[in-house]
PDB file of C-alpha atoms in Angstrom:
ATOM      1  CA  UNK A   1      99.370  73.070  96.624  1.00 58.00           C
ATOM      2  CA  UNK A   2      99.001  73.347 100.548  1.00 66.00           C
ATOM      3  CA  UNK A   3      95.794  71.764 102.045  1.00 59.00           C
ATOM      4  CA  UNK A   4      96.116  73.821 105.101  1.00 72.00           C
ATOM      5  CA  UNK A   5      93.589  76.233 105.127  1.00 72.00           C
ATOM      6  CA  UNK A   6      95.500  79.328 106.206  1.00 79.00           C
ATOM      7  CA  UNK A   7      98.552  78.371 103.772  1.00 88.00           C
ATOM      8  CA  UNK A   8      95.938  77.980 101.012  1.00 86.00           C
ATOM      9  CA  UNK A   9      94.604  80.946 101.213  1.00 87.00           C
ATOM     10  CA  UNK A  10      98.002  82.865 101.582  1.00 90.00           C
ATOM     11  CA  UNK A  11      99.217  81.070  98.643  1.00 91.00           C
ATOM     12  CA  UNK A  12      96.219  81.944  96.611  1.00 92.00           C
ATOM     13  CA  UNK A  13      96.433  85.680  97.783  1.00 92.00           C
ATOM     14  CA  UNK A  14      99.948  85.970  96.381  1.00 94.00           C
ATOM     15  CA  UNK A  15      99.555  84.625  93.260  1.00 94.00           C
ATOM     16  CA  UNK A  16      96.370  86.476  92.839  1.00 94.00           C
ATOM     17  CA  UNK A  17      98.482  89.634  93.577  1.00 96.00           C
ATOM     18  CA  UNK A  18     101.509  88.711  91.021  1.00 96.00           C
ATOM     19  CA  UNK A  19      98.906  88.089  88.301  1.00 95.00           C
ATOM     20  CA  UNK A  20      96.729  91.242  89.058  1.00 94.00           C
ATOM     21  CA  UNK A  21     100.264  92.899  89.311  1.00 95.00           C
ATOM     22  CA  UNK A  22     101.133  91.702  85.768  1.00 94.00           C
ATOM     23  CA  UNK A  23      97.696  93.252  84.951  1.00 92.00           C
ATOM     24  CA  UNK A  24      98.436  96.741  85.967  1.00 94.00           C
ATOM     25  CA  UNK A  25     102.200  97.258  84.697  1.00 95.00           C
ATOM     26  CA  UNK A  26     100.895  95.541  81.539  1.00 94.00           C
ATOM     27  CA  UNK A  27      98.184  98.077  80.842  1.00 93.00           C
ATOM     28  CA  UNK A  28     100.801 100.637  82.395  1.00 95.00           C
ATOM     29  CA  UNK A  29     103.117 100.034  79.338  1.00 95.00           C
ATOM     30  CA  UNK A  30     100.333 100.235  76.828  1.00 93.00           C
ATOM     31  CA  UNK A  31      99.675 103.577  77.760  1.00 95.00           C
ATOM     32  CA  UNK A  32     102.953 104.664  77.551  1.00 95.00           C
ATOM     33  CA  UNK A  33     103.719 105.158  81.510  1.00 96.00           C
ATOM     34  CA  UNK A  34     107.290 105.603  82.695  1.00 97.00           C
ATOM     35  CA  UNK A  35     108.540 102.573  84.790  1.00 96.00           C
ATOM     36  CA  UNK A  36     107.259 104.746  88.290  1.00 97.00           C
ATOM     37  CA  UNK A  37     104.172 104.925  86.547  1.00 96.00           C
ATOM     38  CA  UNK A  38     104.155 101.223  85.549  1.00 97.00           C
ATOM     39  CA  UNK A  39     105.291 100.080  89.590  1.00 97.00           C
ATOM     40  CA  UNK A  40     102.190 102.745  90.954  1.00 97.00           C
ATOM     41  CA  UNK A  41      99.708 100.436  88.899  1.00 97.00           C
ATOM     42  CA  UNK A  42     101.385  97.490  89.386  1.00 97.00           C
ATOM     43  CA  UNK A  43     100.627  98.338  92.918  1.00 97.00           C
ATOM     44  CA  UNK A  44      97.447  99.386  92.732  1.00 96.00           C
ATOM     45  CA  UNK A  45      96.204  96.076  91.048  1.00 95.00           C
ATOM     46  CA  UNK A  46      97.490  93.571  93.045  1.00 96.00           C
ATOM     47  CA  UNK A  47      97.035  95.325  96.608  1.00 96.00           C
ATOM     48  CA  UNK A  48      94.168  97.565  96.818  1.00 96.00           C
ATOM     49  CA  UNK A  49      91.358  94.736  97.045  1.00 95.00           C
ATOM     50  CA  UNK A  50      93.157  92.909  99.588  1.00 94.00           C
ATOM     51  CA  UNK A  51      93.173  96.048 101.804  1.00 96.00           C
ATOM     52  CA  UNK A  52      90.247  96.736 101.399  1.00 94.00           C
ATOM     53  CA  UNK A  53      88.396  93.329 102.400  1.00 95.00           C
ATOM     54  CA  UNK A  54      91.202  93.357 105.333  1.00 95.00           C
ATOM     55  CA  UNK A  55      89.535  96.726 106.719  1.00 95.00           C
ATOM     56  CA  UNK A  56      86.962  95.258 106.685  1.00 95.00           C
ATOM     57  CA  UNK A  57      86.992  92.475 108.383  1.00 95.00           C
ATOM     58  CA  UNK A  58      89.443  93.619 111.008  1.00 93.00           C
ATOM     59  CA  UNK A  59      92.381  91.488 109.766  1.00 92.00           C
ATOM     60  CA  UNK A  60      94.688  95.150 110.870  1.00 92.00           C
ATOM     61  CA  UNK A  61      97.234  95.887 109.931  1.00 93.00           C
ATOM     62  CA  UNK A  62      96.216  94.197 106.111  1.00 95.00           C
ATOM     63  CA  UNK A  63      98.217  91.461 104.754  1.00 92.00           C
ATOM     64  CA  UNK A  64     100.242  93.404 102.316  1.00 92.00           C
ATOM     65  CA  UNK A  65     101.363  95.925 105.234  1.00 92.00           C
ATOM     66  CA  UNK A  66     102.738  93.046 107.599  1.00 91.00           C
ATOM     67  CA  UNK A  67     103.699  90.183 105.375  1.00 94.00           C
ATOM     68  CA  UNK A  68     106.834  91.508 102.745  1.00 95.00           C
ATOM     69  CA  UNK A  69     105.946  88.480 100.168  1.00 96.00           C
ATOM     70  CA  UNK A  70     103.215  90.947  98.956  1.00 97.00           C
ATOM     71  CA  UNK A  71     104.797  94.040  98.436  1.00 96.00           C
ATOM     72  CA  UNK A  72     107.574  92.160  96.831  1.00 97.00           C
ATOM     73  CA  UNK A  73     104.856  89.974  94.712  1.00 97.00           C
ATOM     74  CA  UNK A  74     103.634  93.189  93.409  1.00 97.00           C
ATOM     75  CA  UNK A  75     106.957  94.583  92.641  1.00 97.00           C
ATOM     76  CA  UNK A  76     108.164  91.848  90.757  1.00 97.00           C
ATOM     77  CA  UNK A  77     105.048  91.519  88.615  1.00 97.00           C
ATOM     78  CA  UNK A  78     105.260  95.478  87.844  1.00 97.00           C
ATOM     79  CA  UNK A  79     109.149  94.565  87.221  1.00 97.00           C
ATOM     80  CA  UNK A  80     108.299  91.694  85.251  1.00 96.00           C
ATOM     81  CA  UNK A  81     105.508  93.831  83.176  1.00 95.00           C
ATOM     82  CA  UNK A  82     108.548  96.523  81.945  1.00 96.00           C
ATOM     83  CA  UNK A  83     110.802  94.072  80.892  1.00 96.00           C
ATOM     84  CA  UNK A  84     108.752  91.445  79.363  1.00 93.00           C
ATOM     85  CA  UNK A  85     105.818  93.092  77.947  1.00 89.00           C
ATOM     86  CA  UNK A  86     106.661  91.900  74.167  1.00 90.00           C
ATOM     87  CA  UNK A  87     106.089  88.457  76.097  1.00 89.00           C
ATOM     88  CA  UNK A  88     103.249  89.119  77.789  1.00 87.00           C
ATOM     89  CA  UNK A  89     101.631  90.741  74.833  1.00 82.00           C
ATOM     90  CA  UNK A  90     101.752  87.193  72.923  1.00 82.00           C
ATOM     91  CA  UNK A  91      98.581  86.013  75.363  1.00 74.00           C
ATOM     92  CA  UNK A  92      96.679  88.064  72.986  1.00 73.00           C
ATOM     93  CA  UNK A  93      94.549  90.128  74.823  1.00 83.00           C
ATOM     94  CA  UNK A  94      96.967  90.097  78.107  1.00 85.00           C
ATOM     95  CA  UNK A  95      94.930  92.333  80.440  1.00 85.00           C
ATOM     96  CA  UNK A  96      91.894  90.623  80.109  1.00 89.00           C
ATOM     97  CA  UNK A  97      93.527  87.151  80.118  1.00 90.00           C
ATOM     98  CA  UNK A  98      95.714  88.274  83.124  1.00 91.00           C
ATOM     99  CA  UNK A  99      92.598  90.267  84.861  1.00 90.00           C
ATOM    100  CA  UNK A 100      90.260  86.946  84.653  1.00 93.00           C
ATOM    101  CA  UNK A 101      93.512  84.554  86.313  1.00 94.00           C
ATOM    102  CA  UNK A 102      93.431  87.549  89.423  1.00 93.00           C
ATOM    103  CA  UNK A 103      89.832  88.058  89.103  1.00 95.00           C
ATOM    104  CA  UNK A 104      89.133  84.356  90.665  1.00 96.00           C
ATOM    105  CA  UNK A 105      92.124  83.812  92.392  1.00 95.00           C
ATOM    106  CA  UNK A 106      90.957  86.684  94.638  1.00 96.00           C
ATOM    107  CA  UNK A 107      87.062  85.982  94.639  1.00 97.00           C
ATOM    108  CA  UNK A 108      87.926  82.008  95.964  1.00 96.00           C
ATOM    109  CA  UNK A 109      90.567  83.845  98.775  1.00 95.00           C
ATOM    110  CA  UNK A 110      88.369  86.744  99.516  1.00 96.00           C
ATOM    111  CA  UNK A 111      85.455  85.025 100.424  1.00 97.00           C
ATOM    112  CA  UNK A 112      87.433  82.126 101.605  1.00 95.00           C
ATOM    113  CA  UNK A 113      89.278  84.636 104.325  1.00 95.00           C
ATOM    114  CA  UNK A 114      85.697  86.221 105.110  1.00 96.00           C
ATOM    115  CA  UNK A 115      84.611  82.491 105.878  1.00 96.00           C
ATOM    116  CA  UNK A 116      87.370  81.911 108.386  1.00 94.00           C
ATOM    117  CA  UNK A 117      86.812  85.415 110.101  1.00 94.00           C
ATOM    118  CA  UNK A 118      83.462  84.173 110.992  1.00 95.00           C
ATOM    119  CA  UNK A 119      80.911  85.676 108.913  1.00 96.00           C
ATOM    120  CA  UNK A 120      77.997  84.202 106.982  1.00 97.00           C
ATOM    121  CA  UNK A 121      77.846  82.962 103.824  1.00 97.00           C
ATOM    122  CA  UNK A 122      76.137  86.827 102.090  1.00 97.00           C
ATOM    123  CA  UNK A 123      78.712  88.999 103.427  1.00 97.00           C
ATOM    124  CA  UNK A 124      81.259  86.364 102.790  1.00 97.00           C
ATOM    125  CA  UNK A 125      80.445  86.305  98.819  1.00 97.00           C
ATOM    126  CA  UNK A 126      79.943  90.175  98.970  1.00 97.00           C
ATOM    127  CA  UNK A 127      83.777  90.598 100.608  1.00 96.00           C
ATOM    128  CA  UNK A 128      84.929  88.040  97.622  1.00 97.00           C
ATOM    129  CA  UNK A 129      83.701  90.295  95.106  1.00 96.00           C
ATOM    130  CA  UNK A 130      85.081  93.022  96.466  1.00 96.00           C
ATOM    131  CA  UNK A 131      88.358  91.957  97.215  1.00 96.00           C
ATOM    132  CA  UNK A 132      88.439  90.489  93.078  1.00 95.00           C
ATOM    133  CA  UNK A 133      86.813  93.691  91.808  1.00 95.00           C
ATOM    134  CA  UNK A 134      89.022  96.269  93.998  1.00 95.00           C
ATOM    135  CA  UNK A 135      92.407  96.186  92.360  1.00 93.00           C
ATOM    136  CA  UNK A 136      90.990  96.511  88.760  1.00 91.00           C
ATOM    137  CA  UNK A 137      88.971  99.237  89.673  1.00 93.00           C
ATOM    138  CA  UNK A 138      91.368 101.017  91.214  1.00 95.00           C
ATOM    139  CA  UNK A 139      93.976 100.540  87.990  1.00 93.00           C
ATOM    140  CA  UNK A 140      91.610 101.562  85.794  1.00 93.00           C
ATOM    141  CA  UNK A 141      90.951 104.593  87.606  1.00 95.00           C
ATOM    142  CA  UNK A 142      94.198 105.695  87.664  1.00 95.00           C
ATOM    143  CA  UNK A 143      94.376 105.366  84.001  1.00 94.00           C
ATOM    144  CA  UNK A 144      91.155 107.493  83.432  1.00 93.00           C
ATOM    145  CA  UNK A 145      88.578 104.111  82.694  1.00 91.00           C
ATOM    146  CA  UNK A 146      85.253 103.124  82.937  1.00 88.00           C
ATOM    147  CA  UNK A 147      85.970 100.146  85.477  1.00 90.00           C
ATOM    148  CA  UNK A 148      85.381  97.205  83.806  1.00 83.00           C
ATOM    149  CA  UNK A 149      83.474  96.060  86.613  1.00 85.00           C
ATOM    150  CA  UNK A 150      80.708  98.585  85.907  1.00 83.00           C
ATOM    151  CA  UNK A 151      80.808  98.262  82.095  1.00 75.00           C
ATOM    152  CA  UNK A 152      78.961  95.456  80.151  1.00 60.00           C
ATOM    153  CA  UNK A 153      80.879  92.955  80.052  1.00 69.00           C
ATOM    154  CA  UNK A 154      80.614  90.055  83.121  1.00 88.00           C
ATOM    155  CA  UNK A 155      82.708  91.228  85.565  1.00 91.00           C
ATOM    156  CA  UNK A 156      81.502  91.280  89.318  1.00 93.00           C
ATOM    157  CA  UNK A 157      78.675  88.211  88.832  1.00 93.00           C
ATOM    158  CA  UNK A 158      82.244  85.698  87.270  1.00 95.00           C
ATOM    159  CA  UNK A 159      83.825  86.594  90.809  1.00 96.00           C
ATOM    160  CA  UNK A 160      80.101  85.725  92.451  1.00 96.00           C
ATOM    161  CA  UNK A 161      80.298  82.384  91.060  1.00 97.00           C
ATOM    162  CA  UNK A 162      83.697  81.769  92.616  1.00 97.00           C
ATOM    163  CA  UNK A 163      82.411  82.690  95.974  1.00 98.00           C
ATOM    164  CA  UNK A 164      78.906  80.848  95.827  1.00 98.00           C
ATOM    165  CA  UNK A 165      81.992  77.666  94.738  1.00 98.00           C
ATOM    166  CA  UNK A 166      83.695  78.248  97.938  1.00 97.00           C
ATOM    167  CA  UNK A 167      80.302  78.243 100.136  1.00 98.00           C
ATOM    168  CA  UNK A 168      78.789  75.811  98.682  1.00 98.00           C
ATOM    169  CA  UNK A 169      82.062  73.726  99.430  1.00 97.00           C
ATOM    170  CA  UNK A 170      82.308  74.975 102.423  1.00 96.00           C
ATOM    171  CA  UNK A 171      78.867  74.284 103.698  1.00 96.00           C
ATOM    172  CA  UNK A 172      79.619  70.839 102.522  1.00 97.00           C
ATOM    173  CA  UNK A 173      82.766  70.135 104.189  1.00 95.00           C
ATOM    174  CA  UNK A 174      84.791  69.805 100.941  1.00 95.00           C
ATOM    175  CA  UNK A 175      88.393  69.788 100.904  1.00 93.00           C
ATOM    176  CA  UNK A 176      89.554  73.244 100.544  1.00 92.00           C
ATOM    177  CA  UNK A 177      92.196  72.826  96.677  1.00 92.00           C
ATOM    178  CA  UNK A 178      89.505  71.018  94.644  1.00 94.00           C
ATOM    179  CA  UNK A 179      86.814  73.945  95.998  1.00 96.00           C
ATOM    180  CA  UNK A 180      89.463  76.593  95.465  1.00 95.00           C
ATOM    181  CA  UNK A 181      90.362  75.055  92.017  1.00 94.00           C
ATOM    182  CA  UNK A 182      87.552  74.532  90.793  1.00 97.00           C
ATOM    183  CA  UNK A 183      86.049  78.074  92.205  1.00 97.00           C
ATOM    184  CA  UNK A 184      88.946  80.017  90.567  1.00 96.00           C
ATOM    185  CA  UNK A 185      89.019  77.835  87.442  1.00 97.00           C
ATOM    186  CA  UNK A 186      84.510  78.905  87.113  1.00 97.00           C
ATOM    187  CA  UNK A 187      85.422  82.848  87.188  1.00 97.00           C
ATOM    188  CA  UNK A 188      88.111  82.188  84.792  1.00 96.00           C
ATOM    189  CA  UNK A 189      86.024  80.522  82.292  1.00 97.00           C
ATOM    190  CA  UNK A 190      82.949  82.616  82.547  1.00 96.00           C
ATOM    191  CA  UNK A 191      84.995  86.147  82.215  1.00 94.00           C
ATOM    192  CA  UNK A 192      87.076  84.621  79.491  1.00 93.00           C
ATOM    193  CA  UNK A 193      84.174  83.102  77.352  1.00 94.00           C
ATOM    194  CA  UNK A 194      81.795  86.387  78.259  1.00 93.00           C
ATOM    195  CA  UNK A 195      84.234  88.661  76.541  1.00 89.00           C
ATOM    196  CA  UNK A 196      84.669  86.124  73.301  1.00 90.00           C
ATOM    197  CA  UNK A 197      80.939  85.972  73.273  1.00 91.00           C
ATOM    198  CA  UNK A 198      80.298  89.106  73.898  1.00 87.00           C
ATOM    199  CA  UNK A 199      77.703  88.415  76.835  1.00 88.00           C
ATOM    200  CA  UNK A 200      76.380  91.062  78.808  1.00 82.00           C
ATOM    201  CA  UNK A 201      74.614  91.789  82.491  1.00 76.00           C
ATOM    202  CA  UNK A 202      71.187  92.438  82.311  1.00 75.00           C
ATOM    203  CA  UNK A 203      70.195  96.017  81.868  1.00 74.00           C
ATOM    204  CA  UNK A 204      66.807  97.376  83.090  1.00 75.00           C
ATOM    205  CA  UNK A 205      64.201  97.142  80.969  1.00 81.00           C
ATOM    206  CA  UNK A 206      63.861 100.098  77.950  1.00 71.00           C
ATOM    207  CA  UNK A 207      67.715 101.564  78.692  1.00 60.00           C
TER     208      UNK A 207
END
């Protein structure tokens, strides 16, 4: 694992867009798509957050659009999703599994890019979550769900978590793999055990 800053946070990106990738072809083939159909959600998945917090905080033109390795990231994992689904389908509940691995690999590099554009620590953790929460929404969407960010389940406050890991190492001067570890490795754990337990986000009183 680089300790380079930059590198790190490239690094992280890709992988978080090859896993979200796998995310989208894999619910792709479980609803029967065609392999354009699998490749557009592939896409989707793994891309759209990371344009998103790239808008946003001027990095033009995004990643994705300059930088091959993700294009070709998300092409493989779409690839990789129609040819190996029987595989993939062993994790058990693959699109959840897969979804939680992307879901804090992008909330530690979202906010972690956000933090070396310059801005504070709120909009920093607010640009995590968005850039974790984008690509699902987007997939589901295209598939005709109920994001799973605005369902029940923990969703958006797992990626929080991730980003209050990186500031808080941040603040603190920490080397950058442990905090990114460890921040990934939180959202993981908390989506993953929220869905086994069946935890919810609060809902307002006498829904």
């Amino acid at each position: 694992m680089p300790t380079d800053p930059t590198t790190l946070l490239t690094v992280l990106d890709l992988i978080g867009v090859f896993v979200f990738g796998l995310s989208g072809g894999t619910l792709a083939v479980r609803r029967r798509l065609d392999i354009f159909g699998v490749m557009v959600l592939s896409l989707a998945a793994a891309l759209a957050g990371g344009v998103f917090r790239d808008l946003l905080i001027g990095a033009v033109p995004p990643a994705s659009l300059h930088d091959d390795r993700y294009l070709l990231a998300a092409l493989a994992a779409g690839l990789a999703a129609f040819f190996l689904h029987p595989q993939i389908n062993r994790l058990g509940k693959p699109v959840m599994v897969l979804d939680a691995a992307g879901l804090g690999l992008f909330a530690v590099a979202g906010c972690g890019k956000a933090l070396a554009y310059g801005l504070t620590p709120l909009p920093a953790a607010l640009l995590g979550v968005l850039t974790a929460c984008g690509g699902g929404v987007m997939r589901d969407l295209l598939v005709a769900e109920v994001p799973r960010v605005l369902r029940e389940e923990i969703y958006a406050m797992a990626a929080l978590l991730g980003t209050l890991v990186v500031i808080a190492g941040h603040a603190l001067g920490l080397p950058p793999v442990p905090v990114a570890v460890a921040g990934a490795l939180a959202v993981f754990a908390l989506r993953v055990v929220s869905v086994l337990r069946g935890w919810s986000a609060p809902r307002a009183p006498g829904s």
